[in-house]
């Protein structure tokens, strides 16, 4: 009897393991439509070059002649779509650069579950691996925990999309590809005031989220300066983001004809749904967190029709580079890339251009590379998917033109 | 009789276990420090040392509530957050008064413990009248409430001292505190504590674990501890022999909260950024998992469970996307294994055989 149950346990364990083994060996069987599964294909298909050198022997850097780029972002959990897009985009850029035959890169993306503590662990793991520059973190909260470490260890950190000013402030070697939150809020107010015909504005934002609160603050300040009328402000938190009937009907009864949503796309999708169900149809205006709503599983994209968002990247842009990036991304992952993918892609090219300008070689240490990049980063100008002729100020923030897009027939269109 | 039985063999079994626990912790500390000194420890592990210490203390303190007092608490992370934020405020505002970081850290941890103990009293008075499921639900609610309250908190420090505001309307920002030139923003509401000077150290974590162990083990073996356990085993019987229910329940609950607060302060001062949303229901459950896996009322079990289960997901980074899946499966297997009569019997037999051999 006792032996039987022991044997049963061992069997159960063996079966679990074999299940895992079959998962791992067959990346092709995962459904390509689900975004959370797509990255497993990408990393496995495109990373064989990185696998052998990874792990036990960070000293192999010089011998193999490749630059080791660490990547940190949420690859699982609620914010996974951002991390996966950014890392997939970065991987495409790495493969493109490697195909040129000059400088060689290897990217090691690590999961941080959008949590500061896990992010620090991921950072330390990458340090053990021998990372020479960091592309990350993708989200703001973790960047504030990892940033000070990168600053201390003198490892150059370029975040694709962590948009808080705190991310870069006080750290000379932390740079951003994206706009800062105040910049987003400021630019949104500017754009709405100058390009749109609206009289009353409602804001619904998440007041336990650094990103959302940061954008709201600067938007409200700039709207006040410009004399725009904000008739309603509704807040929610992580625990209350499943129902917005109160905020939506309050915005409606306040007569707002534009609802500003400086929030992520999951709650935004619920707001769109509930506004639709009570027949309230203002213009919805989002920021970069809204990006991703079109690829959300189980969301009727018709509801997003006419939604505007401030995004530096539109997948329907005409230029050849965007076109080839989008088609490559679709080929690999079966979905249209969002702005985060473009940010990740640009981040790799920015580091590439900086390394070229500074004449870096793969046998340099992370600290030497850091100092070399800092010597040139404020003078170079990089053309990327999210902006042309991007330049950087010494405080780590980027200069590029913001663009607004509107959703029409399920794609972003430049208005 | 006493004279003859002196020495290791004459000690009570529980005393032996206690000494072994202390010795184990000290040995682990010495070993890790030696490895660190020799440069043998990876940065990944080095970075995990402080959080591991924090979670060990969290598990130990929750074990006091769940294992010894026998009340299920689902809001333990709430006390951790009170300790973390009060500790950060103390450490950041005392920067000039106490330039020596270890002392400042100790003060911050003490402040964190005091504030968490206060929260423990406030929560404990009404809550400990409830039992079982009701108590679990109220502690769960406490965890949520404290998280939402901390999200509204704005704290800054300048030459005039501390400035605080409570951002209930959601429209205040850190600028509304009116900080003077040279003032620092310590807690920025939803953005959490940002720009914290990280002064937490592994040595402090070790000291905290030793203090927590000493407090809990001494409490458990004292007269009060026996009263607490009597309440756990049968409250009516305990009351009938004149044990003051409220007093002993509060004693265990507040001690547990204070230790969690100190662990929170250490945790908070280990990261440059800390969000109140970190201390959600999941964190409470995580600590509860450590306690249950380590064994209710079993302190060294909590220490080992917390350490192993914290390091495990990091080791599993190799398997990438299947990481969390493997972690879950391992959890289930360990749960099954520790509750399996066959495996327990197997270990018991080995143990007995070794013991028998030693006697012969």
XYZ file of C-alpha atoms in Angstrom:
775
model
C 0.000 0.000 0.000
C 2.690 2.441 1.032
C 4.919 1.380 -1.801
C 2.063 1.775 -4.219
C 1.456 5.421 -3.330
C 5.158 6.151 -3.540
C 5.250 4.585 -6.975
C 2.202 6.603 -7.970
C 3.942 9.798 -6.935
C 7.035 8.979 -8.907
C 4.873 8.215 -11.913
C 3.084 11.529 -11.572
C 6.409 13.303 -11.369
C 7.756 11.500 -14.404
C 4.656 12.337 -16.390
C 4.907 15.999 -15.503
C 8.505 16.026 -16.644
C 7.743 14.279 -19.901
C 4.966 16.794 -20.486
C 7.490 19.565 -20.056
C 10.006 17.886 -22.261
C 7.479 17.589 -25.052
C 6.562 21.243 -24.663
C 10.124 22.352 -24.887
C 11.078 20.260 -27.848
C 8.242 21.364 -30.055
C 7.960 25.126 -30.224
C 6.018 24.925 -33.445
C 3.006 23.361 -31.783
C 2.210 26.426 -29.697
C -0.658 28.462 -31.075
C 0.790 31.375 -32.923
C -2.229 33.601 -32.358
C -1.808 33.864 -28.592
C 0.658 36.638 -27.842
C 1.869 35.080 -24.614
C 3.102 32.050 -26.477
C 4.619 33.754 -29.412
C 7.875 34.749 -27.685
C 8.780 31.158 -26.943
C 9.012 30.595 -30.641
C 11.057 33.674 -31.195
C 13.571 33.041 -28.494
C 13.990 29.440 -29.408
C 14.222 29.854 -33.109
C 16.508 32.781 -33.149
C 18.709 32.153 -30.177
C 20.703 29.031 -30.796
C 23.754 31.194 -31.300
C 23.358 32.614 -27.820
C 22.646 29.441 -25.926
C 26.065 27.818 -25.859
C 27.890 30.874 -24.599
C 25.211 31.578 -22.047
C 25.459 30.508 -18.437
C 28.635 29.026 -17.129
C 31.349 30.933 -18.925
C 30.972 34.668 -19.115
C 34.662 34.913 -19.946
C 33.951 33.568 -23.423
C 33.032 37.112 -24.484
C 36.257 38.032 -26.152
C 36.789 34.713 -27.846
C 33.417 34.573 -29.546
C 33.668 38.208 -30.586
C 30.081 39.121 -29.853
C 28.650 41.899 -27.747
C 26.432 40.583 -24.980
C 23.226 42.557 -24.604
C 21.045 41.869 -21.612
C 17.322 42.397 -21.856
C 14.870 42.767 -18.985
C 11.114 42.993 -19.328
C 7.887 41.357 -18.240
C 7.709 38.200 -20.366
C 4.963 36.701 -18.205
C 2.127 38.208 -16.195
C -0.193 41.148 -16.783
C 2.284 43.364 -18.611
C 3.742 40.518 -20.696
C 2.667 42.000 -24.018
C 5.075 44.925 -23.544
C 8.052 42.837 -22.557
C 7.502 40.276 -25.269
C 7.041 42.872 -27.965
C 10.109 44.827 -26.903
C 12.304 41.738 -26.687
C 11.008 40.296 -29.962
C 11.653 43.599 -31.680
C 15.137 43.774 -30.204
C 15.834 40.235 -31.385
C 14.884 41.158 -34.943
C 17.301 44.092 -34.828
C 20.045 41.835 -33.453
C 19.504 39.328 -36.259
C 19.541 42.088 -38.867
C 22.792 43.529 -37.558
C 24.384 40.096 -37.284
C 23.409 39.400 -40.896
C 25.392 42.469 -41.972
C 28.500 40.588 -40.945
C 30.223 43.356 -39.003
C 29.576 43.709 -35.310
C 27.938 40.653 -33.775
C 25.406 40.744 -30.951
C 23.693 38.246 -28.743
C 20.590 39.172 -26.771
C 19.595 37.476 -23.527
C 16.042 38.448 -22.539
C 15.114 37.849 -18.891
C 11.677 37.958 -17.307
C 10.905 40.362 -14.466
C 7.115 39.869 -14.205
C 6.786 43.671 -13.936
C 8.136 43.515 -10.379
C 11.104 45.468 -9.009
C 12.392 42.609 -6.901
C 12.334 40.104 -9.781
C 13.872 42.726 -12.006
C 16.867 43.097 -9.716
C 17.228 39.312 -9.715
C 17.088 39.283 -13.509
C 19.711 42.033 -13.607
C 22.058 40.072 -11.355
C 21.552 36.958 -13.451
C 22.529 38.938 -16.542
C 25.573 40.287 -14.762
C 26.680 36.725 -14.104
C 26.149 36.002 -17.771
C 28.550 38.789 -18.657
C 26.188 41.442 -20.003
C 27.999 44.394 -21.573
C 25.001 46.703 -22.013
C 21.429 46.508 -20.832
C 18.300 46.945 -22.915
C 15.680 47.397 -20.272
C 13.750 47.519 -18.249
C 10.637 47.654 -20.360
C 8.318 48.941 -17.640
C 8.743 51.928 -15.347
C 8.484 50.500 -11.817
C 11.264 47.927 -12.219
C 13.489 50.465 -13.975
C 13.615 52.493 -10.772
C 15.002 49.507 -8.891
C 17.435 48.386 -11.594
C 18.611 51.862 -12.621
C 20.590 52.613 -9.446
C 22.357 49.243 -9.755
C 23.327 49.847 -13.369
C 24.541 53.271 -12.315
C 26.667 51.786 -9.528
C 28.033 48.931 -11.629
C 28.695 51.286 -14.555
C 26.723 49.217 -17.070
C 25.114 51.268 -19.807
C 21.334 50.994 -19.572
C 18.986 51.940 -22.376
C 15.328 51.496 -21.614
C 13.032 51.005 -24.586
C 9.875 52.169 -22.834
C 10.249 52.970 -19.115
C 8.933 56.484 -19.380
C 9.170 58.025 -15.902
C 11.541 60.961 -15.384
C 12.783 59.157 -12.276
C 14.085 56.411 -14.552
C 16.845 58.630 -15.909
C 17.217 61.391 -13.329
C 20.411 61.375 -11.327
C 21.939 58.523 -13.309
C 24.348 59.572 -16.038
C 24.355 56.212 -17.846
C 20.626 55.509 -18.088
C 18.991 56.572 -21.357
C 15.515 56.313 -22.833
C 14.192 55.449 -26.279
C 10.676 56.600 -25.382
C 9.320 59.928 -24.246
C 9.124 60.655 -20.555
C 5.708 60.614 -18.869
C 5.540 64.394 -18.399
C 6.431 64.734 -22.046
C 3.602 62.395 -23.027
C 1.062 64.247 -20.889
C 2.330 67.602 -22.092
C 2.324 66.554 -25.742
C -1.158 65.049 -25.471
C -2.566 68.280 -24.087
C -0.725 70.224 -26.775
C -1.988 67.970 -29.542
C -5.593 67.996 -28.336
C -5.571 71.769 -27.969
C -4.015 72.445 -31.345
C -5.479 69.753 -33.575
C -8.807 68.751 -32.141
C -12.120 70.446 -31.664
C -13.173 69.477 -28.167
C -14.558 71.569 -25.359
C -14.893 69.319 -22.329
C -12.375 66.729 -21.245
C -12.695 63.857 -18.795
C -9.705 61.932 -17.462
C -9.846 58.390 -16.151
C -6.561 57.208 -14.703
C -5.058 54.658 -12.369
C -3.868 56.368 -9.230
C -1.823 53.500 -7.846
C 0.335 53.354 -10.945
C 3.392 55.563 -11.350
C 3.038 55.689 -15.104
C -0.616 56.693 -15.172
C -0.381 59.204 -12.338
C 2.723 60.781 -13.885
C 1.066 61.385 -17.243
C -2.133 62.634 -15.644
C -0.223 65.177 -13.545
C 1.579 66.736 -16.478
C -1.509 66.588 -18.696
C -3.616 68.338 -16.049
C -0.928 70.976 -15.553
C -0.579 71.725 -19.270
C -4.359 71.639 -19.799
C -4.622 74.202 -16.995
C -2.003 76.421 -18.652
C -3.834 76.305 -21.949
C -7.222 76.953 -20.389
C -8.659 73.620 -21.476
C -11.675 72.552 -19.479
C -11.324 69.300 -17.541
C -14.840 68.493 -16.344
C -14.268 65.160 -14.646
C -11.442 63.092 -13.225
C -12.072 59.476 -12.304
C -9.556 57.188 -10.642
C -9.175 53.476 -10.164
C -6.616 51.062 -8.755
C -5.359 47.581 -9.579
C -8.105 46.111 -7.420
C -10.935 48.049 -9.026
C -9.968 47.791 -12.677
C -12.661 45.318 -13.649
C -15.613 47.704 -13.587
C -15.763 51.316 -14.762
C -19.491 51.923 -14.955
C -19.253 54.662 -12.302
C -16.444 56.571 -13.997
C -17.864 56.177 -17.507
C -21.351 57.349 -16.593
C -19.909 60.223 -14.545
C -17.886 61.332 -17.570
C -21.016 61.094 -19.667
C -23.148 63.102 -17.294
C -20.401 65.715 -17.026
C -20.810 66.124 -20.776
C -17.219 65.315 -21.729
C -16.676 64.960 -25.466
C -13.139 63.671 -25.071
C -12.039 61.074 -22.544
C -8.325 61.034 -21.891
C -7.059 57.607 -20.870
C -3.421 57.665 -19.709
C -3.653 53.984 -18.808
C -2.721 50.541 -20.068
C -4.846 48.831 -22.653
C -6.486 46.146 -20.484
C -8.559 48.554 -18.348
C -9.008 50.755 -21.416
C -10.663 47.865 -23.233
C -13.210 47.552 -20.425
C -13.883 51.292 -20.487
C -14.491 51.183 -24.247
C -16.811 48.248 -23.769
C -18.841 49.858 -21.010
C -19.051 53.222 -22.760
C -20.363 51.403 -25.804
C -22.979 49.550 -23.792
C -24.460 52.764 -22.388
C -24.325 54.472 -25.760
C -21.648 57.003 -24.827
C -19.389 57.790 -27.764
C -16.858 60.530 -27.038
C -13.405 60.613 -28.611
C -11.088 58.422 -26.566
C -7.502 59.577 -26.446
C -4.803 57.275 -25.133
C -1.033 57.269 -24.755
C 1.537 54.580 -25.436
C 0.017 52.205 -22.859
C -3.042 51.988 -25.101
C -0.823 50.371 -27.662
C -1.556 46.655 -27.732
C -5.331 46.950 -27.558
C -5.736 45.669 -31.098
C -3.931 42.416 -30.405
C -5.661 41.783 -27.093
C -7.234 38.343 -26.948
C -11.013 38.430 -26.648
C -11.412 42.132 -27.417
C -13.717 43.260 -30.187
C -11.527 45.668 -32.146
C -14.613 47.412 -33.520
C -14.952 49.049 -30.116
C -11.579 50.710 -30.578
C -12.702 52.322 -33.800
C -11.877 56.029 -33.738
C -9.682 55.811 -30.627
C -6.716 58.158 -30.840
C -3.400 57.563 -29.216
C -0.088 59.241 -28.955
C 2.353 56.737 -30.333
C 5.650 57.268 -32.072
C 5.109 54.170 -34.174
C 2.384 53.198 -36.612
C 2.617 49.761 -38.191
C 0.980 51.037 -41.373
C 3.651 53.663 -42.019
C 4.790 53.791 -45.639
C 8.556 53.825 -45.225
C 10.458 50.735 -46.303
C 12.112 50.122 -42.969
C 8.843 49.966 -41.031
C 7.346 47.798 -43.742
C 10.132 45.266 -43.624
C 10.154 45.257 -39.824
C 6.406 44.684 -39.647
C 6.467 41.899 -42.206
C 9.411 40.210 -40.478
C 7.645 40.472 -37.141
C 4.450 39.072 -38.576
C 6.348 36.225 -40.129
C 7.979 35.304 -36.845
C 5.183 35.893 -34.372
C 1.981 35.987 -36.369
C 0.832 39.383 -35.131
C 1.294 43.056 -35.851
C 4.054 44.591 -33.727
C 3.155 47.490 -31.458
C 5.168 50.476 -30.389
C 7.095 48.510 -27.782
C 8.466 46.196 -30.452
C 9.646 49.265 -32.340
C 11.179 50.694 -29.158
C 13.067 47.451 -28.550
C 14.203 47.378 -32.166
C 15.414 50.958 -31.996
C 17.192 50.340 -28.697
C 19.460 47.752 -30.328
C 20.229 50.052 -33.249
C 20.990 52.933 -30.904
C 23.508 50.807 -29.033
C 24.873 49.576 -32.337
C 25.381 53.107 -33.640
C 26.897 54.228 -30.351
C 29.314 51.291 -30.267
C 30.313 52.011 -33.852
C 30.829 55.691 -33.156
C 32.935 54.895 -30.088
C 34.958 52.170 -31.841
C 34.118 49.578 -29.219
C 35.224 45.982 -29.490
C 33.571 42.938 -27.895
C 36.546 42.258 -25.633
C 35.964 45.478 -23.678
C 34.415 45.253 -20.242
C 30.947 46.550 -19.499
C 32.466 49.545 -17.746
C 34.759 50.451 -20.651
C 31.826 50.161 -23.038
C 29.722 52.277 -20.705
C 32.304 55.051 -20.661
C 32.835 54.835 -24.410
C 29.115 55.069 -25.133
C 28.709 57.994 -22.734
C 31.406 59.771 -24.708
C 29.388 59.688 -27.921
C 25.720 59.258 -27.023
C 25.002 62.973 -26.807
C 26.492 63.662 -30.207
C 25.082 60.859 -32.351
C 21.805 60.993 -34.199
C 19.951 57.764 -34.949
C 17.185 57.069 -37.419
C 14.793 54.477 -36.124
C 11.242 53.253 -36.420
C 10.001 55.510 -33.639
C 11.523 58.684 -34.959
C 14.055 60.064 -37.375
C 17.207 61.833 -36.241
C 16.727 60.948 -32.579
C 19.208 62.701 -30.323
C 19.765 62.562 -26.586
C 20.215 65.200 -23.959
C 22.779 64.645 -21.207
C 19.978 63.852 -18.752
C 19.146 60.720 -20.756
C 15.919 61.889 -22.383
C 15.306 61.611 -26.099
C 14.402 64.306 -28.610
C 12.055 63.177 -31.342
C 8.709 64.214 -32.764
C 5.588 62.772 -31.204
C 2.975 61.381 -33.527
C -0.688 60.729 -32.933
C -2.465 57.867 -34.644
C -6.113 56.979 -34.919
C -7.531 53.468 -35.120
C -9.458 52.850 -38.313
C -10.635 49.436 -39.500
C -8.474 47.744 -36.921
C -5.165 49.424 -37.820
C -3.335 52.586 -36.808
C -3.670 55.366 -39.328
C -1.964 58.722 -39.193
C -4.755 61.301 -39.023
C 19.662 13.819 38.752
C 20.209 17.218 37.155
C 23.950 16.838 37.462
C 24.076 13.512 35.664
C 21.982 14.692 32.771
C 23.997 17.784 31.946
C 25.406 18.006 28.422
C 23.913 17.664 24.963
C 22.143 14.349 25.550
C 20.450 15.522 28.688
C 18.790 18.474 27.005
C 15.146 18.428 26.084
C 14.405 17.562 22.473
C 12.926 21.001 21.779
C 16.003 22.709 23.216
C 18.225 20.596 20.986
C 16.178 21.562 17.944
C 16.419 25.238 18.920
C 20.182 25.088 19.264
C 20.475 23.255 15.990
C 18.381 25.992 14.347
C 20.581 28.789 15.723
C 23.711 26.910 14.776
C 22.387 26.199 11.295
C 21.655 29.884 10.680
C 25.072 30.931 11.976
C 26.805 28.254 9.909
C 24.924 29.338 6.791
C 25.891 32.959 7.428
C 29.561 32.107 7.926
C 29.575 29.865 4.871
C 27.922 32.441 2.623
C 30.249 35.162 3.838
C 33.273 32.939 3.238
C 32.070 32.158 -0.278
C 31.429 35.829 -0.887
C 34.853 36.777 0.395
C 36.420 34.229 -1.939
C 34.423 35.609 -4.866
C 32.703 32.267 -5.292
C 29.178 33.611 -5.065
C 27.459 34.704 -8.276
C 25.966 38.197 -8.360
C 22.603 36.571 -8.833
C 22.851 34.835 -5.466
C 24.489 37.823 -3.798
C 21.554 39.963 -4.875
C 19.093 37.503 -3.408
C 20.650 37.386 0.060
C 18.776 40.328 1.568
C 15.329 39.445 0.185
C 15.845 35.875 1.368
C 16.552 37.146 4.884
C 13.412 39.289 4.722
C 11.234 36.422 3.587
C 12.699 34.127 6.230
C 11.734 36.613 8.945
C 8.321 37.047 7.329
C 7.829 33.265 7.335
C 9.034 32.944 10.934
C 6.699 35.671 12.131
C 3.721 34.340 10.202
C 4.482 30.913 11.600
C 3.929 32.417 15.033
C 0.402 33.477 14.053
C -0.535 30.495 11.933
C 1.471 27.662 13.431
C 1.666 28.574 17.110
C -1.440 30.691 17.647
C -3.388 28.679 15.106
C -5.136 31.625 13.424
C -5.016 31.946 9.646
C -3.815 35.421 8.666
C -3.971 36.430 5.024
C -2.771 40.004 5.461
C 0.773 39.513 6.638
C 2.182 41.513 3.733
C 0.191 44.467 5.102
C 2.389 44.590 8.208
C 5.440 44.225 6.002
C 4.366 47.269 3.993
C 3.732 49.358 7.123
C 7.214 48.469 8.320
C 8.740 49.066 4.893
C 7.303 52.533 4.376
C 7.785 53.746 7.958
C 11.330 52.365 7.858
C 12.055 54.160 4.595
C 10.677 57.435 5.953
C 12.833 57.064 9.070
C 15.989 56.168 7.149
C 15.571 58.916 4.564
C 14.809 61.672 7.057
C 17.605 60.661 9.434
C 20.238 60.749 6.692
C 21.872 63.833 8.141
C 21.284 63.039 11.809
C 22.796 59.544 11.593
C 25.379 59.436 8.814
C 26.544 55.933 9.765
C 24.419 53.625 7.599
C 24.268 50.459 9.771
C 22.984 52.445 12.749
C 20.450 54.205 10.547
C 19.342 50.828 9.230
C 18.909 49.509 12.775
C 16.874 52.594 13.732
C 14.763 52.228 10.589
C 14.098 48.578 11.374
C 13.116 49.445 14.936
C 10.786 52.191 13.674
C 9.310 49.749 11.164
C 8.742 47.204 13.928
C 7.068 49.774 16.200
C 4.693 51.040 13.519
C 3.829 47.536 12.379
C 3.198 46.566 16.013
C 0.852 49.562 16.336
C -0.951 48.421 13.211
C -1.037 44.958 14.766
C -2.759 46.343 17.865
C -5.247 48.354 15.829
C -6.108 45.366 13.684
C -5.809 42.810 16.452
C -8.290 44.304 18.927
C -11.366 43.861 16.750
C -10.053 40.997 14.655
C -9.022 38.589 17.360
C -12.617 38.406 18.575
C -13.250 36.506 15.375
C -12.118 32.996 14.653
C -11.224 30.794 11.740
C -12.557 31.843 8.362
C -13.838 35.201 9.593
C -10.463 36.158 10.927
C -8.838 35.123 7.657
C -11.222 37.337 5.708
C -10.715 40.367 7.949
C -6.925 40.075 7.764
C -7.263 39.799 4.007
C -9.271 43.020 4.017
C -6.647 44.684 6.203
C -3.971 43.819 3.672
C -5.996 45.479 0.919
C -6.907 48.562 2.968
C -3.349 49.256 4.050
C -2.171 48.922 0.453
C -4.756 51.433 -0.763
C -3.986 53.852 2.069
C -0.246 53.738 1.378
C -0.978 54.414 -2.279
C -2.477 57.765 -1.249
C 0.434 58.751 0.972
C 2.702 61.642 0.038
C 5.746 62.218 2.211
C 8.597 64.645 1.821
C 11.391 65.914 4.027
C 13.137 69.266 4.155
C 14.813 71.528 6.693
C 11.470 72.045 8.451
C 11.048 68.341 9.038
C 8.585 65.871 7.614
C 5.709 66.894 5.367
C 2.841 64.545 4.817
C -0.313 64.708 2.771
C -3.065 62.269 2.149
C -4.023 62.176 -1.485
C -7.595 60.919 -1.141
C -8.970 62.948 -4.043
C -6.198 61.703 -6.321
C -5.406 65.224 -7.509
C -2.519 66.122 -5.198
C 1.058 65.647 -6.291
C 4.350 65.786 -4.492
C 4.614 69.470 -5.434
C 1.631 70.240 -3.201
C 3.729 69.408 -0.149
C 5.544 72.690 -0.596
C 9.010 71.305 0.023
C 11.759 73.836 0.439
C 14.883 73.984 -1.642
C 16.978 70.883 -0.980
C 14.012 68.892 0.294
C 13.564 65.314 -0.813
C 10.413 63.496 -1.829
C 10.367 60.220 0.073
C 7.044 58.675 -0.901
C 5.269 59.883 -3.995
C 1.859 58.306 -3.617
C 1.236 55.863 -6.422
C 4.831 56.091 -7.577
C 5.819 54.632 -4.215
C 9.062 55.303 -2.415
C 11.420 56.463 -5.139
C 15.090 57.270 -4.909
C 15.557 55.408 -1.636
C 19.200 55.190 -0.578
C 19.740 51.445 -0.307
C 21.481 50.622 2.955
C 20.187 47.109 3.621
C 22.894 44.501 4.146
C 23.113 40.759 4.490
C 24.660 41.108 7.950
C 21.636 43.082 9.117
C 19.412 40.393 7.656
C 21.318 37.747 9.577
C 21.021 39.687 12.837
C 17.313 40.145 12.226
C 16.813 36.427 11.670
C 18.670 35.655 14.902
C 16.564 38.194 16.817
C 13.363 36.839 15.309
C 14.381 33.291 16.195
C 15.315 34.245 19.744
C 12.059 36.151 20.276
C 9.830 33.477 18.798
C 11.526 30.423 20.301
C 11.700 31.985 23.745
C 8.078 33.046 23.525
C 6.975 29.609 22.420
C 8.778 27.833 25.246
C 7.699 30.285 27.923
C 4.646 30.096 30.128
C 2.908 32.528 27.750
C 3.806 30.330 24.815
C 2.182 27.342 26.433
C -0.932 29.447 27.038
C -0.936 30.481 23.365
C -0.649 26.891 22.231
C -3.381 25.862 24.633
C -5.623 28.426 22.917
C -4.753 26.908 19.577
C -5.497 23.370 20.666
C -8.767 24.057 22.427
C -9.888 27.579 23.189
C -12.821 26.580 25.401
C -10.695 24.290 27.511
C -8.034 26.984 27.799
C -10.573 29.580 28.872
C -11.979 27.191 31.446
C -8.641 27.044 33.240
C -8.459 30.824 33.336
C -6.240 31.710 30.376
C -6.845 35.290 29.239
C -7.742 34.760 25.583
C -7.409 38.335 24.346
C -4.118 38.946 26.104
C -2.331 35.899 24.747
C -3.774 36.193 21.267
C -2.681 39.821 21.118
C 0.758 38.907 22.403
C 1.350 36.464 19.563
C -0.307 38.616 16.909
C 1.504 41.860 17.773
C 4.887 40.131 18.100
C 4.302 38.625 14.695
C 3.368 42.015 13.230
C 6.411 43.732 14.748
C 8.820 41.180 13.283
C 7.124 41.481 9.903
C 7.542 45.260 10.160
C 11.267 44.954 10.809
C 11.593 42.581 7.847
C 9.629 45.074 5.751
C 11.990 47.912 6.677
C 14.986 45.824 5.656
C 13.255 44.880 2.414
C 12.256 48.456 1.623
C 15.781 49.721 2.134
C 17.157 47.121 -0.268
C 15.475 48.568 -3.364
C 15.677 51.988 -4.929
C 11.985 51.904 -5.634
C 9.160 50.367 -3.667
C 5.500 50.327 -4.646
C 2.685 49.700 -2.197
C 1.175 47.334 -4.749
C 4.119 44.984 -4.137
C 2.535 44.005 -0.818
C -0.635 42.553 -2.221
C -2.530 39.385 -1.544
C -0.016 37.366 -3.565
C 2.846 38.314 -1.265
C 0.821 37.276 1.791
C 0.050 33.967 0.154
C 3.679 33.485 -0.881
C 4.758 33.792 2.749
C 1.950 31.488 3.802
C 3.225 28.918 1.305
C 6.678 29.111 2.935
C 5.088 28.495 6.325
C 2.864 25.632 5.242
C 5.627 23.915 3.280
C 8.089 24.292 6.116
C 5.571 22.866 8.544
C 3.194 24.703 10.886
C 4.940 25.605 14.112
C 8.259 24.387 12.722
C 10.692 27.329 12.699
C 13.679 25.734 10.960
C 11.266 24.351 8.393
C 10.117 27.905 7.612
C 13.715 29.049 7.185
C 14.551 26.281 4.754
C 11.283 26.544 2.845
C 11.657 30.320 2.414
C 15.250 29.985 1.204
C 14.653 27.145 -1.209
C 11.421 28.491 -2.632
C 12.952 31.925 -3.142
C 16.019 30.654 -4.963
C 14.136 28.067 -7.015
C 12.401 30.375 -9.533
C 15.725 32.141 -10.104
C 17.500 28.865 -10.810
C 14.697 27.981 -13.180
C 15.487 30.979 -15.405
C 17.335 28.464 -17.574
C 14.089 26.898 -18.733
C 12.737 30.306 -19.738
C 9.033 30.319 -20.516
C 8.314 27.143 -18.600
C 9.756 28.613 -15.431
C 6.536 29.299 -13.587
C 5.050 26.012 -14.741
C 7.985 24.062 -13.351
C 7.842 26.087 -10.139
C 4.184 25.205 -9.671
C 4.813 21.533 -10.338
C 7.692 21.470 -7.870
C 5.427 23.087 -5.263
C 2.772 20.438 -5.779
C 5.306 17.622 -5.644
C 6.871 18.952 -2.447
C 3.434 19.302 -0.877
C 2.630 15.728 -1.839
C 6.000 14.453 -0.703
C 5.957 16.106 2.717
C 2.497 14.729 3.411
C 3.191 11.264 2.083
C 3.163 8.573 4.744
C 5.459 6.300 2.742
C 8.181 8.925 2.394
C 7.875 9.999 5.997
C 8.118 6.365 7.063
C 11.155 5.906 4.847
C 13.019 8.787 6.484
C 11.894 7.706 9.929
C 13.334 4.241 9.306
C 16.706 5.599 8.174
C 16.779 7.848 11.206
C 15.982 5.016 13.574
C 18.600 2.766 12.034
C 21.313 5.412 12.388
C 20.322 6.091 15.949
C 20.306 2.389 16.724
C 23.770 2.024 15.247
C 25.086 4.864 17.372
C 23.813 3.314 20.562
C 25.369 -0.038 19.818
